[in-house]
Coordinates of C-alpha atoms in Angstrom, one line a residue:
M1377 CA 66.8 15.4 -47.2
R1378 CA 65.3 13.2 -49.9
T1379 CA 63.0 14.5 -52.5
G1380 CA 59.2 14.0 -52.7
K1381 CA 59.7 11.6 -55.6
E1382 CA 62.1 9.5 -53.6
Y1383 CA 59.5 9.3 -50.8
R1384 CA 56.7 8.3 -53.2
D1385 CA 58.9 5.6 -54.7
S1386 CA 59.6 4.2 -51.3
L1387 CA 55.9 3.5 -50.7
R1388 CA 55.9 1.0 -53.5
D1389 CA 57.4 -1.6 -51.2
G1390 CA 54.9 -4.4 -51.2
R1391 CA 53.1 -3.2 -48.1
R1392 CA 49.8 -4.9 -47.3
V1393 CA 47.1 -2.3 -46.7
W1394 CA 43.4 -2.9 -46.2
I1395 CA 41.0 0.1 -45.9
V1396 CA 37.6 -0.4 -44.4
G1397 CA 34.9 -0.1 -47.1
E1398 CA 37.6 0.0 -49.8
G1399 CA 39.3 -3.4 -49.5
A1400 CA 42.9 -4.2 -50.4
V1401 CA 45.1 -1.3 -51.7
D1402 CA 47.8 -2.4 -54.1
D1403 CA 49.5 0.9 -54.4
V1404 CA 48.9 3.8 -51.9
T1405 CA 50.4 6.3 -54.3
V1406 CA 47.6 5.9 -56.8
H1407 CA 44.5 4.6 -54.9
P1408 CA 41.7 7.3 -54.6
A1409 CA 41.6 6.9 -50.8
T1410 CA 45.3 7.5 -50.3
R1411 CA 46.7 9.3 -53.3
A1412 CA 45.9 12.8 -52.1
M1413 CA 47.7 12.3 -48.8
V1414 CA 50.7 10.8 -50.5
D1415 CA 50.8 14.0 -52.6
E1416 CA 50.7 16.1 -49.5
Y1417 CA 53.7 14.2 -48.0
V1418 CA 55.5 14.6 -51.3
E1419 CA 55.1 18.4 -51.0
W1420 CA 56.3 18.2 -47.4
Y1421 CA 59.6 16.8 -48.6
D1422 CA 59.9 19.0 -51.6
R1423 CA 59.3 22.2 -49.5
H1424 CA 62.8 21.7 -48.2
F1425 CA 64.1 22.5 -51.7
D1426 CA 61.8 25.5 -52.3
P1427 CA 63.7 28.8 -51.9
A1428 CA 60.5 30.4 -50.6
W1429 CA 60.4 28.0 -47.7
Q1430 CA 64.0 27.4 -46.8
D1431 CA 64.2 30.0 -44.1
V1432 CA 61.3 28.3 -42.4
V1433 CA 62.2 24.6 -42.8
L1434 CA 66.0 24.8 -42.7
T1435 CA 68.3 25.9 -39.9
P1436 CA 70.5 29.0 -40.4
P1437 CA 73.8 28.3 -42.2
D1438 CA 76.6 27.0 -40.1
A1439 CA 80.2 28.2 -40.3
E1440 CA 80.6 26.2 -43.5
G1441 CA 77.3 27.5 -45.0
R1442 CA 75.5 24.2 -44.5
R1443 CA 71.8 24.1 -43.5
S1444 CA 69.9 21.2 -42.0
P1445 CA 66.1 20.5 -41.9
W1446 CA 64.6 21.6 -38.6
A1447 CA 62.5 18.4 -39.0
F1448 CA 65.5 16.3 -38.0
V1449 CA 67.3 18.4 -35.5
A1450 CA 68.3 17.1 -32.0
P1451 CA 67.7 20.2 -30.0
T1452 CA 70.4 21.3 -27.5
R1453 CA 69.3 24.8 -26.7
S1454 CA 66.2 27.0 -26.5
D1455 CA 66.9 28.6 -29.9
D1456 CA 66.7 25.1 -31.5
L1457 CA 63.3 24.6 -30.0
R1458 CA 62.2 28.0 -31.2
G1459 CA 63.3 27.3 -34.7
M1460 CA 61.7 23.8 -34.7
G1461 CA 58.5 25.3 -33.3
R1462 CA 58.3 28.0 -36.0
C1463 CA 58.7 25.3 -38.7
Y1464 CA 56.0 23.1 -37.1
A1465 CA 53.6 26.1 -36.8
A1466 CA 54.1 27.2 -40.5
T1467 CA 53.9 23.7 -42.0
S1468 CA 50.9 22.5 -39.9
F1469 CA 48.9 25.6 -40.7
L1470 CA 48.9 24.6 -44.4
S1471 CA 46.7 21.6 -43.6
A1472 CA 44.6 23.4 -41.0
G1473 CA 46.3 21.0 -38.4
N1474 CA 44.9 17.9 -40.2
I1475 CA 48.4 16.5 -41.0
T1476 CA 49.6 15.6 -37.5
H1477 CA 52.2 13.0 -38.3
T1478 CA 55.1 13.8 -40.6
P1479 CA 58.7 12.7 -40.7
A1480 CA 59.4 15.6 -38.3
Y1481 CA 57.2 13.8 -35.8
G1482 CA 59.1 10.6 -36.4
N1483 CA 62.4 12.3 -35.5
L1484 CA 60.8 13.3 -32.1
I1485 CA 59.7 9.7 -31.6
A1486 CA 63.3 8.5 -32.2
L1487 CA 64.6 11.2 -29.8
G1488 CA 62.1 9.9 -27.2
V1489 CA 63.1 6.3 -27.7
R1490 CA 66.8 7.2 -27.1
D1491 CA 66.0 9.2 -24.0
A1492 CA 63.7 6.4 -22.6
V1493 CA 66.3 3.8 -23.1
R1494 CA 68.9 5.9 -21.4
Q1495 CA 66.5 6.4 -18.4
R1496 CA 66.1 2.7 -18.1
D1497 CA 69.8 2.2 -17.5
V1498 CA 70.0 -0.9 -19.7
A1499 CA 72.9 -2.5 -21.5
P1500 CA 75.2 -0.1 -23.4
E1501 CA 74.3 -1.6 -26.8
Q1502 CA 70.7 -0.6 -26.2
L1503 CA 71.6 3.0 -26.2
R1504 CA 73.9 2.5 -29.2
H1505 CA 71.1 0.8 -31.1
A1506 CA 68.6 3.7 -30.3
A1507 CA 71.1 6.3 -31.3
A1508 CA 72.1 4.4 -34.5
Y1509 CA 68.4 4.0 -35.5
R1510 CA 67.8 7.7 -35.2
E1511 CA 71.0 8.5 -37.2
Q1512 CA 69.7 6.2 -40.0
L1513 CA 66.3 7.8 -39.9
V1514 CA 67.8 11.3 -40.2
A1515 CA 70.2 10.3 -43.0
A1516 CA 67.4 8.7 -45.1
G1517 CA 64.6 11.1 -44.2
R1518 CA 62.6 8.1 -43.2
F1519 CA 59.0 8.4 -42.0
L1520 CA 58.4 6.8 -38.6
T1521 CA 55.0 6.9 -36.9
F1522 CA 53.9 6.1 -33.3
S1523 CA 51.8 3.5 -31.7
A1524 CA 51.4 3.2 -27.9
G1525 CA 51.1 -0.6 -28.5
A1526 CA 47.7 -0.9 -27.0
A1527 CA 45.6 -4.1 -27.5
T1528 CA 42.5 -4.2 -29.6
I1529 CA 39.1 -4.5 -27.9
G1530 CA 38.9 -8.2 -28.8
A1531 CA 42.1 -8.9 -26.9
R1532 CA 41.1 -6.9 -23.9
L1533 CA 37.9 -8.9 -23.6
R1534 CA 39.6 -12.3 -23.4
E1535 CA 38.6 -14.4 -20.4
N1536 CA 42.1 -15.2 -19.4
P1537 CA 43.8 -12.0 -18.0
A1538 CA 47.2 -13.2 -19.1
E1539 CA 46.0 -13.1 -22.7
R1540 CA 44.7 -9.6 -22.7
L1541 CA 47.8 -8.2 -24.4
A1542 CA 48.4 -6.8 -27.8
L1543 CA 51.4 -9.0 -28.7
R1544 CA 52.8 -12.3 -27.6
L1545 CA 56.4 -13.3 -27.8
V1546 CA 56.5 -16.3 -30.2
R1547 CA 60.2 -17.0 -29.5
E1548 CA 63.5 -15.4 -28.9
T1549 CA 66.4 -16.0 -31.3
D1550 CA 70.1 -15.0 -31.5
G1551 CA 69.1 -12.4 -34.0
G1552 CA 66.1 -10.9 -32.4
L1553 CA 62.4 -11.5 -31.4
I1554 CA 59.5 -13.0 -33.3
V1555 CA 56.2 -11.5 -32.2
A1556 CA 52.6 -11.9 -33.1
G1557 CA 49.3 -10.1 -32.4
K1558 CA 47.4 -6.9 -33.2
I1559 CA 48.2 -3.3 -32.3
G1560 CA 45.3 -0.9 -31.8
M1561 CA 44.8 2.4 -33.5
H1562 CA 47.6 4.7 -34.5
T1563 CA 48.0 7.5 -37.1
S1564 CA 49.2 7.5 -40.7
P1565 CA 50.4 3.9 -40.9
A1566 CA 49.5 3.6 -44.6
Y1567 CA 52.0 6.5 -45.4
A1568 CA 54.8 5.7 -43.0
E1569 CA 57.7 3.4 -43.5
D1570 CA 58.3 2.4 -39.9
V1571 CA 56.0 2.1 -36.8
Y1572 CA 57.2 2.4 -33.3
V1573 CA 55.3 -0.1 -31.1
G1574 CA 55.2 1.3 -27.6
G1575 CA 55.2 -0.1 -24.1
H1576 CA 51.5 -1.0 -23.9
N1577 CA 52.2 -4.0 -26.2
G1578 CA 52.7 -6.4 -23.2
V1579 CA 55.9 -8.2 -24.3
D1580 CA 58.5 -8.4 -21.6
V1581 CA 62.1 -9.6 -21.9
G1582 CA 63.5 -10.2 -18.5
P1583 CA 62.7 -7.2 -16.2
H1584 CA 62.2 -4.9 -19.2
R1585 CA 59.3 -4.0 -21.5
A1586 CA 60.3 -4.7 -25.1
T1587 CA 59.3 -2.0 -27.6
F1588 CA 60.0 -2.2 -31.3
V1589 CA 60.5 -0.4 -34.6
V1590 CA 58.8 -2.4 -37.3
P1591 CA 58.9 -1.6 -41.0
V1592 CA 55.5 -1.4 -42.6
S1593 CA 56.6 -3.6 -45.4
A1594 CA 58.1 -6.3 -43.2
P1595 CA 57.0 -9.9 -43.9
G1596 CA 54.0 -10.7 -41.8
V1597 CA 52.8 -7.1 -41.3
S1598 CA 49.4 -6.0 -42.4
L1599 CA 47.7 -2.6 -42.0
V1600 CA 43.9 -2.3 -41.5
C1601 CA 42.9 1.4 -41.8
R1602 CA 39.6 3.0 -40.9
K1603 CA 37.1 4.1 -43.5
P1604 CA 38.0 7.3 -45.4
A1605 CA 36.4 10.5 -44.1
A1606 CA 33.2 11.0 -46.1
R1607 CA 33.6 13.8 -48.6
H1608 CA 32.1 15.2 -51.7
P1609 CA 34.0 14.4 -54.9
S1610 CA 34.2 18.1 -55.7
A1611 CA 37.4 19.8 -54.4
F1612 CA 35.5 23.1 -54.4
L1613 CA 33.0 21.6 -51.9
A1614 CA 35.6 19.7 -49.9
P1615 CA 38.8 21.8 -50.1
L1616 CA 40.2 20.2 -46.9
S1617 CA 38.7 16.8 -46.7
S1618 CA 39.6 16.0 -50.3
R1619 CA 43.3 16.4 -49.4
F1620 CA 43.8 15.5 -45.8
D1621 CA 43.0 12.0 -44.4
E1622 CA 45.6 10.4 -42.3
L1623 CA 43.7 7.0 -42.1
D1624 CA 44.3 5.9 -38.6
G1625 CA 44.6 2.1 -38.4
Q1626 CA 45.6 -1.1 -36.7
M1627 CA 48.8 -3.1 -37.4
W1628 CA 48.6 -6.9 -37.5
L1629 CA 51.8 -8.9 -37.0
D1630 CA 51.9 -12.6 -38.0
D1631 CA 55.1 -14.0 -36.6
V1632 CA 57.1 -10.9 -37.5
F1633 CA 60.9 -11.0 -36.9
V1634 CA 62.3 -7.9 -35.2
P1635 CA 66.1 -7.8 -35.0
W1636 CA 67.8 -6.8 -31.7
E1637 CA 68.9 -3.5 -33.3
R1638 CA 65.2 -2.5 -33.4
V1639 CA 64.2 -3.8 -30.0
F1640 CA 64.3 -1.2 -27.2
F1641 CA 63.8 -1.8 -23.5
T1642 CA 61.7 0.8 -21.7
E1643 CA 59.3 1.0 -18.9
P1644 CA 55.7 -0.4 -19.5
S1645 CA 54.3 3.1 -20.0
P1646 CA 55.0 4.9 -23.3
E1647 CA 55.0 8.3 -21.6
P1648 CA 58.8 8.9 -21.6
I1649 CA 58.9 8.4 -25.3
A1650 CA 56.3 11.1 -26.0
S1651 CA 58.1 14.1 -24.3
W1652 CA 58.9 15.9 -27.6
C1653 CA 55.8 14.4 -29.4
F1654 CA 53.3 16.1 -27.1
W1655 CA 54.9 19.5 -28.0
H1656 CA 54.6 18.8 -31.7
Q1657 CA 51.0 17.5 -31.3
L1658 CA 50.1 20.8 -29.6
Y1659 CA 51.4 22.7 -32.6
C1660 CA 49.0 20.7 -34.8
W1661 CA 46.1 21.5 -32.4
L1662 CA 47.2 25.1 -32.4
A1663 CA 47.3 25.2 -36.2
K1664 CA 43.7 24.0 -36.2
A1665 CA 42.7 26.7 -33.8
E1666 CA 44.6 29.4 -35.7
F1667 CA 43.0 28.2 -39.0
T1668 CA 39.6 28.5 -37.2
L1669 CA 40.4 32.1 -36.1
G1670 CA 41.6 32.9 -39.6
L1671 CA 38.4 31.6 -41.2
A1672 CA 36.3 33.5 -38.6
L1673 CA 38.1 36.7 -39.5
A1674 CA 37.7 36.2 -43.2
C1675 CA 34.0 35.3 -42.8
T1676 CA 33.5 38.4 -40.6
H1677 CA 34.7 40.5 -43.6
A1678 CA 32.9 38.6 -46.3
M1679 CA 29.6 38.6 -44.4
G1680 CA 29.8 42.4 -43.7
L1681 CA 30.0 41.9 -39.9
R1682 CA 33.2 43.8 -39.0
E1683 CA 31.2 46.4 -37.0
H1684 CA 28.8 43.9 -35.5
E1685 CA 29.6 43.8 -31.8
P1686 CA 28.5 40.2 -31.0
T1687 CA 30.7 39.0 -33.8
I1688 CA 33.6 41.0 -32.5
E1689 CA 33.1 39.4 -29.1
Y1690 CA 33.2 35.9 -30.8
L1691 CA 36.5 36.9 -32.4
V1692 CA 38.0 38.1 -29.1
D1693 CA 37.1 34.7 -27.5
L1694 CA 38.9 32.9 -30.4
I1695 CA 41.9 35.2 -30.1
A1696 CA 42.2 34.6 -26.3
D1697 CA 42.1 30.8 -26.9
V1698 CA 44.8 31.0 -29.6
Q1699 CA 47.0 33.3 -27.7
T1700 CA 46.8 31.2 -24.5
V1701 CA 48.1 28.2 -26.3
R1702 CA 50.7 30.1 -28.2
T1703 CA 52.0 31.6 -25.0
C1704 CA 52.3 28.1 -23.5
Q1705 CA 54.3 26.9 -26.4
T1706 CA 56.6 29.9 -26.2
A1707 CA 57.1 29.3 -22.5
A1708 CA 57.8 25.6 -23.1
E1709 CA 60.6 26.6 -25.5
L1710 CA 62.1 29.4 -23.5
D1711 CA 62.0 27.4 -20.2
P1712 CA 63.1 23.9 -21.3
E1713 CA 64.0 20.8 -19.4
R1714 CA 67.5 19.4 -20.0
T1715 CA 68.4 15.7 -20.4
P1716 CA 71.6 14.3 -18.9
D1717 CA 73.1 13.9 -22.4
G1718 CA 72.6 17.6 -23.3
L1719 CA 69.3 17.7 -25.2
V1720 CA 66.5 20.0 -24.3
I1721 CA 62.8 19.1 -24.0
P1722 CA 60.1 21.7 -24.2
A1723 CA 58.9 22.2 -20.6
R1724 CA 56.2 19.6 -20.2
I1725 CA 54.3 21.6 -17.6
H1726 CA 53.6 24.4 -20.1
V1727 CA 52.7 21.9 -22.9
A1728 CA 50.3 20.2 -20.5
A1729 CA 48.6 23.4 -19.6
G1730 CA 48.3 24.4 -23.3
S1731 CA 46.9 21.0 -24.2
I1732 CA 44.2 21.2 -21.5
A1733 CA 43.3 24.7 -22.5
L1734 CA 42.9 23.8 -26.1
Q1735 CA 41.0 20.6 -25.4
K1736 CA 38.5 22.6 -23.3
A1737 CA 38.2 25.3 -26.0
R1738 CA 38.1 23.2 -29.1
Q1739 CA 34.4 22.5 -29.3
R1740 CA 33.4 26.1 -28.5
M1741 CA 35.8 27.4 -31.2
A1742 CA 34.2 25.2 -33.8
E1743 CA 30.8 26.2 -32.6
I1744 CA 31.6 29.9 -33.0
L1745 CA 32.7 29.4 -36.6
R1746 CA 29.5 27.5 -37.3
I1747 CA 27.5 30.4 -35.9
L1748 CA 29.3 33.3 -37.3
P1749 CA 28.5 33.1 -41.1
G1750 CA 24.8 32.3 -40.4
S1751 CA 22.7 30.1 -42.7
S1752 CA 24.9 30.9 -45.6
L1753 CA 27.3 28.3 -44.3
V1754 CA 24.7 25.7 -44.9
V1755 CA 23.3 26.7 -48.3
A1756 CA 26.4 28.0 -50.1
P1757 CA 26.6 26.8 -53.7
S1758 CA 29.3 25.0 -55.6
D1759 CA 31.3 26.3 -58.6
T1760 CA 29.2 24.1 -61.0
D1761 CA 26.0 25.5 -59.6
L1762 CA 27.2 29.1 -60.2
A1763 CA 28.1 28.1 -63.8
S1764 CA 24.7 26.5 -64.4
P1765 CA 22.5 28.4 -66.9
E1766 CA 19.4 27.3 -64.9
V1767 CA 20.3 28.6 -61.5
G1768 CA 23.7 30.4 -61.8
A1769 CA 22.3 33.9 -62.3
G1770 CA 20.0 33.6 -59.3
L1771 CA 22.8 32.2 -57.1
A1772 CA 25.1 35.0 -58.2
E1773 CA 22.4 37.5 -57.0
S1774 CA 22.0 35.6 -53.7
F1775 CA 25.7 35.3 -52.8
G1776 CA 27.5 38.1 -54.6
G1777 CA 28.0 41.7 -53.5
G1778 CA 29.9 43.8 -51.0
G1779 CA 33.1 43.5 -52.9
Y1780 CA 32.9 39.7 -53.3
T1781 CA 31.7 37.7 -56.3
A1782 CA 29.3 34.8 -55.5
L1783 CA 32.1 32.4 -56.4
Q1784 CA 34.5 34.0 -54.0
R1785 CA 32.1 34.1 -51.1
A1786 CA 30.9 30.6 -51.8
A1787 CA 34.5 29.3 -51.8
L1788 CA 35.2 30.8 -48.4
L1789 CA 32.0 29.4 -47.0
Q1790 CA 32.7 25.9 -48.3
L1791 CA 36.2 26.1 -46.7
A1792 CA 34.7 27.0 -43.4
S1793 CA 32.0 24.3 -43.7
D1794 CA 34.6 21.7 -44.5
H1795 CA 36.7 22.8 -41.5
V1796 CA 34.0 22.6 -38.8
A1797 CA 30.9 20.9 -40.3
S1798 CA 32.2 17.9 -42.2
A1799 CA 33.2 14.3 -41.6
L1800 CA 36.8 15.4 -41.5
D1801 CA 36.1 17.6 -38.4
A1802 CA 34.0 14.9 -36.8
R1803 CA 36.8 12.3 -37.2
E1804 CA 39.4 14.6 -35.8
S1805 CA 37.2 15.6 -32.9
A1806 CA 36.5 11.9 -32.0
F1807 CA 40.1 11.0 -32.3
E1808 CA 41.4 13.9 -30.1
L1809 CA 38.9 13.1 -27.4
H1810 CA 40.8 9.8 -26.9
A1811 CA 44.3 10.7 -28.1
N1812 CA 46.9 10.4 -25.3
G1813 CA 44.2 9.4 -22.9
G1814 CA 42.0 12.5 -23.3
L1815 CA 41.5 15.4 -20.9
A1816 CA 41.6 13.2 -17.8
T1817 CA 45.1 12.0 -18.6
W1818 CA 46.3 15.4 -19.5
R1819 CA 45.1 16.6 -16.1
G1820 CA 47.0 13.8 -14.5
R1821 CA 50.1 14.8 -16.5
L1822 CA 49.9 18.4 -15.3
R1823 CA 49.5 17.2 -11.7
R1824 CA 52.8 15.2 -12.1
Y1825 CA 54.7 18.0 -13.9
F1826 CA 53.8 20.7 -11.4
D1827 CA 56.5 20.9 -8.8
R1828 CA 55.6 23.9 -6.6
Y1829 CA 53.0 22.3 -4.3
N1830 CA 55.1 22.6 -1.1
E1831 CA 56.7 25.9 -2.1
L1832 CA 53.4 27.7 -2.5
A1833 CA 51.5 26.1 0.3
N1834 CA 54.3 26.8 2.8
G1835 CA 54.9 30.2 1.3
V1836 CA 51.5 31.5 2.3
L1837 CA 52.0 30.4 5.9
G1838 CA 54.4 33.3 6.3
A1839 CA 51.4 35.7 6.3
L1840 CA 50.2 34.2 9.6
S1841 CA 51.5 35.3 13.0
L1842 CA 51.7 31.9 14.6
D1843 CA 53.6 28.7 14.0
M1844 CA 52.1 26.3 11.5
P1845 CA 52.9 22.7 10.8
P1846 CA 55.0 22.2 7.6
I1847 CA 53.0 21.1 4.6
D1848 CA 54.2 18.3 2.4
L1849 CA 52.0 17.6 -0.7
T1850 CA 54.5 15.6 -2.7
S1851 CA 52.1 12.7 -2.7
I1852 CA 49.9 14.6 -5.2
R1853 CA 52.5 14.2 -7.8
D1854 CA 53.0 10.5 -7.1
I1855 CA 49.4 9.4 -7.7
P1856 CA 49.3 7.2 -10.8
L1857 CA 47.7 8.4 -14.0
V1858 CA 44.1 7.3 -14.4
P1859 CA 44.0 3.9 -16.2
R1860 CA 43.1 4.3 -19.9
R1861 CA 39.5 2.9 -20.4
P1862 CA 39.8 -0.4 -18.5
V1863 CA 37.6 -3.1 -20.0
A1864 CA 35.8 -5.8 -17.9
P1865 CA 35.3 -9.0 -19.9
P1866 CA 31.9 -10.6 -19.8
P1867 CA 31.4 -13.5 -17.3
P1868 CA 32.1 -16.9 -18.7
S1869 CA 29.1 -18.6 -20.2
R1870 CA 27.6 -21.5 -18.2

């Protein structure tokens, strides 16, 4: 594992980054819109060298006493998934689930690419290239992020259907492909070193969809990231949003050369690549839910509500939501699927059920935390207000007491407000409503993963005393997923 400093240095690679409202960014390690997130990723790397964290982020010692980062394990048994899951849960909680893409997520992308290439039954060198790329990523601790490869809205509205694609193949060479176009929104491109461009990109080579790993710093690559989440300059008032902003963005490719070693043939859907990624994503969603529960518990104590029955009922609702999803994750790890080459995938049926449960519960959980502290959540002061000779004494009287100083209670209230009543929360909510196709697509995934339609339907017939026709509901699994937001272009002008 490389150090945080080595990661920081790797970002000074000449990458071209434009942030909406900020303009061009010469160095993401020092720019005000990106510096804090770079620091967080630096800490992620350095945590692997911290003795206090090593039992969480490193595997147990092998026979020779060597330990490996859970972030880069290729899981072959349920115990591996359990160890990886504990690592994801602990590290994601630190950011309240706001850092969703780390190098650990990149390892899971690389595992998915290798598995998807194997499923496609393509030329042997394809599988060798996919395996070699992952080995290089693990050896260097490189940061890979994921894009489904979807087109931007402008491309999808072109009059000619043949042109409604994200990328076009400029030409094929002996060394690789040259591609051009624009890839729609994906997460953390400003902080990653590589981007996987998935099967929605529209470039076919023979009977296969071509997908790519493209370095962020490659000639012809530009990143256009969304505006930063609005936040107060005071870290006291913005304890989360001042630190965590993944800056989702687009990637533009201007005749970018991709060597064959980084071209991977898959099916047109990126679904097979995401098998492990969905599990990691659910840990990030769960971290947000557990952070919400933790804040609700702390606010219950700080606001003197621990014997208030309606508040206790709110807490029980939050606990039920959290435990439902945690149980799904445990089931996914203890009941894994196995690939032909010996790896294990967290059972997708359990991950899908947990994802649906949490997407349904998310808004209500945030609403409970907004309700629970009462109006104090809205009017809590800052540290500078409490230090002011003009209003400090009055604010201390208003917010102190019950075992808390005004500063302590205000700090907790500001943390809760930033978590569920800030631009950070609004951005994350808007993103997750569309991430992976949203709730409708997750329901489609669960429909496809569930494999007991016939078993259960025919099983209940045994309770009847007459012969019944056999039931076959296999077709339910075969219904295609709902198309993701199809766009109809306007009629041509006359």
